[in-house]
mmCIF file of C-alpha atoms and ligand atoms in Angstrom:
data_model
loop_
_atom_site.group_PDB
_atom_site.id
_atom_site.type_symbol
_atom_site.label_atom_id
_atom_site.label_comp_id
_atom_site.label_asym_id
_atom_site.label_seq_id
_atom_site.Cartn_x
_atom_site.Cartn_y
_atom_site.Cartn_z
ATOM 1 C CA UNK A 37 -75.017 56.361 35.827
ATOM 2 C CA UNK A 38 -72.128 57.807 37.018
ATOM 3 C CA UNK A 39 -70.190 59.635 34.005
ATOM 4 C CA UNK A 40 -66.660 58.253 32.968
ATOM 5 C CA UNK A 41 -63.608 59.496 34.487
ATOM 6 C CA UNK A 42 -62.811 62.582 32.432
ATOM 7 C CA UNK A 43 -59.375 61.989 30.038
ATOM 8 C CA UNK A 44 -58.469 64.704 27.049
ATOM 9 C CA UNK A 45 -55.484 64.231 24.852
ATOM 10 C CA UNK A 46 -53.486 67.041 22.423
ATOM 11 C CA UNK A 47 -52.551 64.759 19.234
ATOM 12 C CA UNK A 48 -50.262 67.163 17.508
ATOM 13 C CA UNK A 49 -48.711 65.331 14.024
ATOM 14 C CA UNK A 50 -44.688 65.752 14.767
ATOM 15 C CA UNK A 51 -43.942 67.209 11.224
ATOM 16 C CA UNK A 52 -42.732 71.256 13.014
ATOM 17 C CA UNK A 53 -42.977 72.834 15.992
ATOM 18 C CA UNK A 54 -46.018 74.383 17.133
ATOM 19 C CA UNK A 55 -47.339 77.424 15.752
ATOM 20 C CA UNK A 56 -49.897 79.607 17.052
ATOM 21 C CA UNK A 57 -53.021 77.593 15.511
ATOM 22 C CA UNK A 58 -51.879 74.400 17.018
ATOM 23 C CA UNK A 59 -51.031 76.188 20.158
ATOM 24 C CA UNK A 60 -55.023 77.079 20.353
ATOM 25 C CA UNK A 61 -56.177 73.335 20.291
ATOM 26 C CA UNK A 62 -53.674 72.437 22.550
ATOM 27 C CA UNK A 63 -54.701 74.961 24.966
ATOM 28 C CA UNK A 64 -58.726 74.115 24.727
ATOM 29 C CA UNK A 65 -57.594 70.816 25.319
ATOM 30 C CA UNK A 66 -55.883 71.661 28.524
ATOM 31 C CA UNK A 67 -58.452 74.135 29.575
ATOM 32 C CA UNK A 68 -61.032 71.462 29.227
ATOM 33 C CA UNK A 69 -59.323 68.870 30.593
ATOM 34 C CA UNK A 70 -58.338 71.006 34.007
ATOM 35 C CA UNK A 71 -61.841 72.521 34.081
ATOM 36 C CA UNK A 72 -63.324 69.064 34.155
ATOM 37 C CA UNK A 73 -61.023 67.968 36.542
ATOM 38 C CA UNK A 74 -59.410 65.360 34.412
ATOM 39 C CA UNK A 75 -56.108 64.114 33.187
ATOM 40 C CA UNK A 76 -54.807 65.731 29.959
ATOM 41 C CA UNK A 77 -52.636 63.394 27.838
ATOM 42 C CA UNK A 78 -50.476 64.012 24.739
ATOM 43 C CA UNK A 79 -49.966 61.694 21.499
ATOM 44 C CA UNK A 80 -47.342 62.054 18.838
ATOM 45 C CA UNK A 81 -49.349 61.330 15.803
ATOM 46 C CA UNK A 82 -46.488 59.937 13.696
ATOM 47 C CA UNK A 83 -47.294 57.144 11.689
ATOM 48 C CA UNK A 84 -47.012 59.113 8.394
ATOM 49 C CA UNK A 85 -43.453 58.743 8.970
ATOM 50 C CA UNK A 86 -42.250 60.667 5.486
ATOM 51 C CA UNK A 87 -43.782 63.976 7.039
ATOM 52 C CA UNK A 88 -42.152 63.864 10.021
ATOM 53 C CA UNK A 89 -39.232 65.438 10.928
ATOM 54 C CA UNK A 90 -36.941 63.899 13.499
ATOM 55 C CA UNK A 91 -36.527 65.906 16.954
ATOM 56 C CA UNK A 92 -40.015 67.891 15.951
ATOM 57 C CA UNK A 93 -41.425 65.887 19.058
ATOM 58 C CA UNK A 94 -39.336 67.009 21.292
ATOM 59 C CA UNK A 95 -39.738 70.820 20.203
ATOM 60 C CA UNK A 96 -43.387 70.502 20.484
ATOM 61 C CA UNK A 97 -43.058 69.006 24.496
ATOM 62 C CA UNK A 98 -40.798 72.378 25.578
ATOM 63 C CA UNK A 99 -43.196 74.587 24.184
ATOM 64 C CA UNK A 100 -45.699 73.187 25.642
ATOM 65 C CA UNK A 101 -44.196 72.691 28.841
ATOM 66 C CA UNK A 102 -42.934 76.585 28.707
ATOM 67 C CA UNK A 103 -46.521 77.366 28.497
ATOM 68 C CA UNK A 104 -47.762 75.687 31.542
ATOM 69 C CA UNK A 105 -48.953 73.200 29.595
ATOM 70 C CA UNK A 106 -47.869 69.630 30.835
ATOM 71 C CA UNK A 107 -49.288 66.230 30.251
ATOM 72 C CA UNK A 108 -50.348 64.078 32.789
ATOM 73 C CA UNK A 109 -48.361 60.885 31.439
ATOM 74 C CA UNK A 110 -45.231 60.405 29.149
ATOM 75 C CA UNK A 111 -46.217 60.710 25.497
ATOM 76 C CA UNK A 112 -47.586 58.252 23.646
ATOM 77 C CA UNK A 113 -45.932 57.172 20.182
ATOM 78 C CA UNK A 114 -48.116 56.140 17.438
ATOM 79 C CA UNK A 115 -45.018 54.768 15.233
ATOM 80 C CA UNK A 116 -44.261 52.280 17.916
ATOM 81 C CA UNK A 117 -48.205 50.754 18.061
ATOM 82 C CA UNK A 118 -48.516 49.001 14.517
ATOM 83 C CA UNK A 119 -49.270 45.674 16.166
ATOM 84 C CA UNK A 120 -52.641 47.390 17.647
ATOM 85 C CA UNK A 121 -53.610 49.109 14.809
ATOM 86 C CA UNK A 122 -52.812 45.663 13.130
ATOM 87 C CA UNK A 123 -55.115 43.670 15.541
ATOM 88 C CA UNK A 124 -57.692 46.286 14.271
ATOM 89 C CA UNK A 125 -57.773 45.554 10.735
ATOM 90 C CA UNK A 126 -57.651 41.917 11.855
ATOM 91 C CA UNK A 127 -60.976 42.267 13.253
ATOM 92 C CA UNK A 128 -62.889 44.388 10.658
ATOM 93 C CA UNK A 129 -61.739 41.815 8.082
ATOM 94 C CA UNK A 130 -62.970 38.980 10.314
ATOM 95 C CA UNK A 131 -66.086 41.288 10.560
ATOM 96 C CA UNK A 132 -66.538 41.607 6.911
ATOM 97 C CA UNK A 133 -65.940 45.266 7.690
ATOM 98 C CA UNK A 134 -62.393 45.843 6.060
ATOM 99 C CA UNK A 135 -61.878 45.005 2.301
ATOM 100 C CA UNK A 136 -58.772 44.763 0.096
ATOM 101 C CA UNK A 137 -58.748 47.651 -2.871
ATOM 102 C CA UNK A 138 -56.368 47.194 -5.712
ATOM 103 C CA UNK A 139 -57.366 50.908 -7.058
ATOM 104 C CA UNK A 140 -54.769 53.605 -7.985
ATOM 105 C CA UNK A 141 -55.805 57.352 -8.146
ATOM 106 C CA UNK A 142 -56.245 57.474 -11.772
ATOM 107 C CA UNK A 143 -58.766 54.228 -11.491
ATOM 108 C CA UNK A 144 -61.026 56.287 -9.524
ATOM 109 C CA UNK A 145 -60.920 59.337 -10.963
ATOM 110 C CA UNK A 146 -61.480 57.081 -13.927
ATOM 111 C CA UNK A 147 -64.657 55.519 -12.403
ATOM 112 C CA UNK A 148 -66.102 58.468 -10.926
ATOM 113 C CA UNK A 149 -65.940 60.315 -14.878
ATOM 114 C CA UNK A 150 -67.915 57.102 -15.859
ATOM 115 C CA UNK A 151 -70.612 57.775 -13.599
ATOM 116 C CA UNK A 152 -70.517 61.466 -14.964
ATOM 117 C CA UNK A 153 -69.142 63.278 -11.455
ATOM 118 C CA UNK A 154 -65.830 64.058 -10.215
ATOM 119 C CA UNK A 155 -66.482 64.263 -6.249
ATOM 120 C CA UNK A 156 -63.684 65.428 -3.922
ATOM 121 C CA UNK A 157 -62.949 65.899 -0.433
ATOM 122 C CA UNK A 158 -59.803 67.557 0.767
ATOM 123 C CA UNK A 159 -57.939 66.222 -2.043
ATOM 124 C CA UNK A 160 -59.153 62.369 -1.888
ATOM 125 C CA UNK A 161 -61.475 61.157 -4.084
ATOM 126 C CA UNK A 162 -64.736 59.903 -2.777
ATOM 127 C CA UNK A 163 -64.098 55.997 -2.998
ATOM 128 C CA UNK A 164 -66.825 54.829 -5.701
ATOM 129 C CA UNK A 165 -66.668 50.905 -3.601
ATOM 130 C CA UNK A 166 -64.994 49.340 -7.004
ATOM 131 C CA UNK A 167 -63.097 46.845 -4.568
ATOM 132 C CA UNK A 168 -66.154 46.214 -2.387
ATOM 133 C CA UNK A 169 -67.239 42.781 -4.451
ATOM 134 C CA UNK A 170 -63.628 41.727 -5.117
ATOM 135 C CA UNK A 171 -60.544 42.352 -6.449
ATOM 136 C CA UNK A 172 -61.088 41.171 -10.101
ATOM 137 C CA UNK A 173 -57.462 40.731 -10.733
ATOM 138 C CA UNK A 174 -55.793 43.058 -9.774
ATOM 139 C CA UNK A 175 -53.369 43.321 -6.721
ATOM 140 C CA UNK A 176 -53.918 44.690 -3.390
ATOM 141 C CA UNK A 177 -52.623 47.610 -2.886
ATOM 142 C CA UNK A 178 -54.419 49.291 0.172
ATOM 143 C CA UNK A 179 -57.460 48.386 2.688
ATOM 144 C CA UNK A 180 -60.720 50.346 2.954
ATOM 145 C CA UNK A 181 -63.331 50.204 5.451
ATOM 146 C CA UNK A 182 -67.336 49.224 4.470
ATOM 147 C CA UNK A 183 -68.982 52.377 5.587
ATOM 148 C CA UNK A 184 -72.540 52.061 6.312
ATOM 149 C CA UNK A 185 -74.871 53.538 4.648
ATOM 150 C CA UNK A 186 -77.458 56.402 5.941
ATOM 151 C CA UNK A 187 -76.587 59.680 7.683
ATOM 152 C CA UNK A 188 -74.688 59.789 11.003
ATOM 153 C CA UNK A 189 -75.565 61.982 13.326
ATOM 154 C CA UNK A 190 -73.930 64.032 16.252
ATOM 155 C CA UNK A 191 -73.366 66.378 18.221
ATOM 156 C CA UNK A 192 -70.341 68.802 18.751
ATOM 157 C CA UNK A 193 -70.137 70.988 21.675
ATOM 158 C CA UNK A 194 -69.236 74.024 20.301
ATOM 159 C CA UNK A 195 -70.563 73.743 16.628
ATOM 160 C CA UNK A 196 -74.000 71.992 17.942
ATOM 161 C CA UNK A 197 -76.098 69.446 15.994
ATOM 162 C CA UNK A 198 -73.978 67.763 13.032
ATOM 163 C CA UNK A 199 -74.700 65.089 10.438
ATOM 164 C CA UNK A 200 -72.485 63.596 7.311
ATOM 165 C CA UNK A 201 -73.216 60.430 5.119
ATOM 166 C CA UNK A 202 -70.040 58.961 5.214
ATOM 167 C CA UNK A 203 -70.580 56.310 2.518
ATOM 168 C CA UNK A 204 -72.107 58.990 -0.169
ATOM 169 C CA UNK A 205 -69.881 62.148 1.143
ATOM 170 C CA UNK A 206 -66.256 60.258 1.559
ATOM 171 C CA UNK A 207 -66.792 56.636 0.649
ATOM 172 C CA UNK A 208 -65.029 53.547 1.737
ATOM 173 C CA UNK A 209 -61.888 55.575 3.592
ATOM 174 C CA UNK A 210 -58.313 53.692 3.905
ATOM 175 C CA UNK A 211 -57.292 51.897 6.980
ATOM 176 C CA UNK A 212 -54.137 51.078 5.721
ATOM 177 C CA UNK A 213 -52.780 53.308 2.744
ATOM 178 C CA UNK A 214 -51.004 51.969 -0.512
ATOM 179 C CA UNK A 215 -47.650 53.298 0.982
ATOM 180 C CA UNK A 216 -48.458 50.533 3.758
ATOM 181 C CA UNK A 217 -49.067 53.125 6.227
ATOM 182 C CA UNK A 218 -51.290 52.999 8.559
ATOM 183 C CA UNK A 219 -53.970 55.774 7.691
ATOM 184 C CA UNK A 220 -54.997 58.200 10.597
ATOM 185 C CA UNK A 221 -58.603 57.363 10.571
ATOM 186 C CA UNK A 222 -57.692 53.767 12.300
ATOM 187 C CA UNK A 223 -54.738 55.038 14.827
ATOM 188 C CA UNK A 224 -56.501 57.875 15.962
ATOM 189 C CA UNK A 225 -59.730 55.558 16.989
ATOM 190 C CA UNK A 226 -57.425 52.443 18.436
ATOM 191 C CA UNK A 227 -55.422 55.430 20.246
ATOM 192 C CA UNK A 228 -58.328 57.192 21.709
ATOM 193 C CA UNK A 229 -60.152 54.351 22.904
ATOM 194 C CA UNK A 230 -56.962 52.843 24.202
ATOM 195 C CA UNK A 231 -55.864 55.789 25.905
ATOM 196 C CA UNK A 232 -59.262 56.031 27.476
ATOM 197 C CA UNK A 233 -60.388 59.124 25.688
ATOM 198 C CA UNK A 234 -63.575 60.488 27.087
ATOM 199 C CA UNK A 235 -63.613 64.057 25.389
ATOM 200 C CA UNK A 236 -62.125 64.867 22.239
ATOM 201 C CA UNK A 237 -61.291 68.634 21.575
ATOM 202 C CA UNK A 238 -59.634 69.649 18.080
ATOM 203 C CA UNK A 239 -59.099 72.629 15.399
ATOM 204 C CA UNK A 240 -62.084 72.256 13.537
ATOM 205 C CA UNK A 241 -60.245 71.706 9.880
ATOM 206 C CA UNK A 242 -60.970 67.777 11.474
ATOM 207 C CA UNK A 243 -64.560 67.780 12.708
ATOM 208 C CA UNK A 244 -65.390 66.464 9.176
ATOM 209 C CA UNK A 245 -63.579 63.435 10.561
ATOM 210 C CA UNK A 246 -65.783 63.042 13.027
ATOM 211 C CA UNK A 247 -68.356 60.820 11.389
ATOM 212 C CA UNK A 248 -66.109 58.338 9.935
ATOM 213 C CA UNK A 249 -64.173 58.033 13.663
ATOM 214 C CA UNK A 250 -67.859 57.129 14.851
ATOM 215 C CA UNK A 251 -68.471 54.939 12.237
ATOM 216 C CA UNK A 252 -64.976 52.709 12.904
ATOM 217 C CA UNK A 253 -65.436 52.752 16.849
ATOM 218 C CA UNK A 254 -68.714 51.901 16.379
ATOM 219 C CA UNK A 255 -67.572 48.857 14.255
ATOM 220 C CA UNK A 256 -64.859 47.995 16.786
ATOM 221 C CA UNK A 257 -67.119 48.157 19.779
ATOM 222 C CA UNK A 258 -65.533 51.235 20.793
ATOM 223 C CA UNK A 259 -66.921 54.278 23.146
ATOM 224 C CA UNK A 260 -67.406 57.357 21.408
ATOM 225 C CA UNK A 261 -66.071 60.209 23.016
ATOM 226 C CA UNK A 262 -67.993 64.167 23.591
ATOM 227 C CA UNK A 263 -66.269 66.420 20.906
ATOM 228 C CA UNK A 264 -65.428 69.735 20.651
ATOM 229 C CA UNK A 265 -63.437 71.929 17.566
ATOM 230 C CA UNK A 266 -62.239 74.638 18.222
ATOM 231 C CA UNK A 267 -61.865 77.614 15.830
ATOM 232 C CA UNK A 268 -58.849 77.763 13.426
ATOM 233 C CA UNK A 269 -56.428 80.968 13.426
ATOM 234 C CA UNK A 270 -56.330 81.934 9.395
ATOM 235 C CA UNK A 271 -52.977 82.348 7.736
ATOM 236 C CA UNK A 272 -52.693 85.828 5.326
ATOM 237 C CA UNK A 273 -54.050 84.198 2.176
ATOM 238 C CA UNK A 274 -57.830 83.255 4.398
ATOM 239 C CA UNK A 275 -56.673 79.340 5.005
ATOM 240 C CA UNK A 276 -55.859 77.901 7.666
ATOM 241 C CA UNK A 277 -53.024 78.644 9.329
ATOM 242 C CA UNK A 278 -50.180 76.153 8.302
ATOM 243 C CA UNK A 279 -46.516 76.063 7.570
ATOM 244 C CA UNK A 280 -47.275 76.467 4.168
ATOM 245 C CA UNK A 281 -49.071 79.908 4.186
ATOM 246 C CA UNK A 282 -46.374 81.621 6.713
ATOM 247 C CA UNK A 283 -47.563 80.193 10.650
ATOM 248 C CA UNK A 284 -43.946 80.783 12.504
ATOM 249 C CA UNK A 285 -43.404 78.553 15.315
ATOM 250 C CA UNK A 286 -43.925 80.150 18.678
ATOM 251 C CA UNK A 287 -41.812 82.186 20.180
ATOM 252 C CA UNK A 288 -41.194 80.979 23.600
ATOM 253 C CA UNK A 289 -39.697 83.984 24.456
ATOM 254 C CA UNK A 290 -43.099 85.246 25.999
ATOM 255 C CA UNK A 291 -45.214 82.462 26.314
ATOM 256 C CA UNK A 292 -48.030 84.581 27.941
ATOM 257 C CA UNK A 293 -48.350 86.220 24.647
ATOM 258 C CA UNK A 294 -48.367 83.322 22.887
ATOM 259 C CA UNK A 295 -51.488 81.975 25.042
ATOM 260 C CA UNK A 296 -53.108 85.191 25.071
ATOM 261 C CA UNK A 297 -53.115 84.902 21.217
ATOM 262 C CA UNK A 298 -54.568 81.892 21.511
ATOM 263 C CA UNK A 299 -56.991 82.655 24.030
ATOM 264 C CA UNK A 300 -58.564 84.992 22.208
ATOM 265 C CA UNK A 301 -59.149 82.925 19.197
ATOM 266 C CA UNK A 302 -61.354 80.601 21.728
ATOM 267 C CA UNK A 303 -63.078 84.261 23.137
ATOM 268 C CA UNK A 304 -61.425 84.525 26.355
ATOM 269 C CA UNK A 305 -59.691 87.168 28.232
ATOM 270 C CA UNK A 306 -56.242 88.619 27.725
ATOM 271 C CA UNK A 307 -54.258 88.343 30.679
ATOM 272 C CA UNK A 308 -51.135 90.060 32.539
ATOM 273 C CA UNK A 309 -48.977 88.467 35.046
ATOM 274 C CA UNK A 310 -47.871 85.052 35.400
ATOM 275 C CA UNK A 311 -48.824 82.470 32.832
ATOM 276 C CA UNK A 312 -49.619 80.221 35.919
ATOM 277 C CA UNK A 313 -52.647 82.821 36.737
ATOM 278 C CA UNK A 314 -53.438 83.053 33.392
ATOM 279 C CA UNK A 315 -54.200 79.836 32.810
ATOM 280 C CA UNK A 316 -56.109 79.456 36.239
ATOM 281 C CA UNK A 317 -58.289 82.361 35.548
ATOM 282 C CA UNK A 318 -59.034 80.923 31.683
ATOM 283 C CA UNK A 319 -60.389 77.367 33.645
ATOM 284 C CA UNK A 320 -62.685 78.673 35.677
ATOM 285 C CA UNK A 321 -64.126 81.256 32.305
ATOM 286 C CA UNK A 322 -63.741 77.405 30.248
ATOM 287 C CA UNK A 323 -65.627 75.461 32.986
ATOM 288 C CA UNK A 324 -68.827 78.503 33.181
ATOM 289 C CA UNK A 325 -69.069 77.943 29.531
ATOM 290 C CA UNK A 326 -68.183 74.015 28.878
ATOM 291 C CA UNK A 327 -67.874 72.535 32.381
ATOM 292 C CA UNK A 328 -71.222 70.257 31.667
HETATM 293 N N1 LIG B 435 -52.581 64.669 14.419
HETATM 294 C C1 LIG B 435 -53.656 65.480 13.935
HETATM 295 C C2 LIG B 435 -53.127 66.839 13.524
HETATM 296 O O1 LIG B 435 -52.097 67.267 14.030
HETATM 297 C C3 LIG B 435 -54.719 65.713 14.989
HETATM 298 C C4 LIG B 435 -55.559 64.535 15.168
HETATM 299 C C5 LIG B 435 -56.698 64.691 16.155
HETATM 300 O O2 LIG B 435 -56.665 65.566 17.033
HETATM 301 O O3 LIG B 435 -57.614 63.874 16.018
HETATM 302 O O4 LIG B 435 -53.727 67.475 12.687
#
């Protein structure tokens, strides 16, 4: 069987301009895409429209293009494909796989202390499935998918074997959110598969999304694509790096330095000279390490 035609993406969330952690997915993304022969695409993930900030977009598309790194396609806009992510939830609800949930925060926190544990994952409650049998009154305010049961497993291509529950470690996630937003889980598997996605590679603050993506494609007849995280750059206070702990946005003043930074986070080489070189050199070290 003849593998599929090898397509990477860079989905960077249009709330800043880059900084030098999102510079370092962006550039395994690239490296992998060129080393594998394959087109590299880019996706403005803004369909949580309050957190971006207008012109952001464009910011993120000169940096990137002042350090060598250019798409293969114009960008695609999530806040301009609500009708597929609507088609979507159309079909898990015809599938019995999408259900209504009329619960606010405080209802689940308030479920969760009646069954005697508070569980949390990156600030969202673990969904206890009150919804899953019905409404019982109340009005719908967001939609959850059914998880499945049982552990998922899977592997990553850096990190190696992995394996979640998604029902007992996150719960029924939202497709669409309260806000009537379309929740990330859902555009980010409708985008990938659209987009023809064959090889996913991502800071790894979102592998632990991994299982739940595999979980929805799976429902929606979807491929799954190879992933790969890559490691995070830490801000000053041991986090991730973020606007919020101090990440400055890169200065494109010497992009080679930038990339260099970056590079090393992923373990390869520093390099002098032209960024063109650089990034040659850095996809033939990528392809001896990831190239099958
Ligand atoms: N938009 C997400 C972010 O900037 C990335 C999503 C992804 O790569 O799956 O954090």
């Amino acid at each position: 069987m003849t593998p599929p035609p090898y397509t990477g993406r860079f989905a960077p969330s249009p709330t800043g301009p880059l900084h030098a952690g999102s510079l370092v997915a962006a550039l395994a993304s690239w490296l992998d895409a060129r080393a594998h022969g394959g087109r590299w695409l880019v996706r403005m993930e803004d369909v949580d429209t309050p957190r971006c900030v207008p012109g952001a977009d464009q910011t993120i598309l000169t940096q990137l293009a002042a350090c060598g790194l250019q798409p293969d396609k114009a960008p695609l806009y999530q806040s301009a494909r609500g009708a597929l992510y609507e088609a979507a939830l159309q079909q898990l609800i015809t599938q019995g796989r999408a259900y209504p949930c009329g619960c606010t925060r405080q209802d689940i926190a308030q479920a969760q202390a009646a069954a005697g544990h508070l569980r949390e994952r990156h600030g969202d409650l673990v969904y206890p499935g009150t919804c899953r049998h019905g409404l019982q009154g109340q009005a719908a305010r967001a939609w959850r998918f059914l998880t499945q049961a049982g552990t998922l497993q899977w592997t990553d291509r850096r990190l190696g074997p992995q394996s979640q529950d998604v029902q007992q470690q996150v719960g029924d996630f939202a497709l669409r959110r309260a806000d009537r937003l379309w929740a990330y889980q859902l555009a980010v598997v409708v985008d990938d598969a659209a987009q023809g996605i064959s090889h996913l590679v991502r800071g790894q603050d979102l592998a632990d999304n991994s299982a739940r993506q595999i979980q929805l494609q799976r429902a929606l007849g979807l491929p799954t694509p190879q992933y790969l995280h890559t490691p995070l750059v830490l801000g000053a206070n041991g986090e991730k790096l973020s606007k919020q702990n101090g990440a400055q946005a890169l200065n494109l003043s010497d992009p080679l330095a930038a990339l260099n930074l970056a590079a090393a986070v992923l373990g390869l080489d520093a390099q002098a000279g032209l960024a063109t070189d650089a990034l040659r050199h850095w996809t033939q070290a990528w392809a001896e390490r990831y190239g099958h």
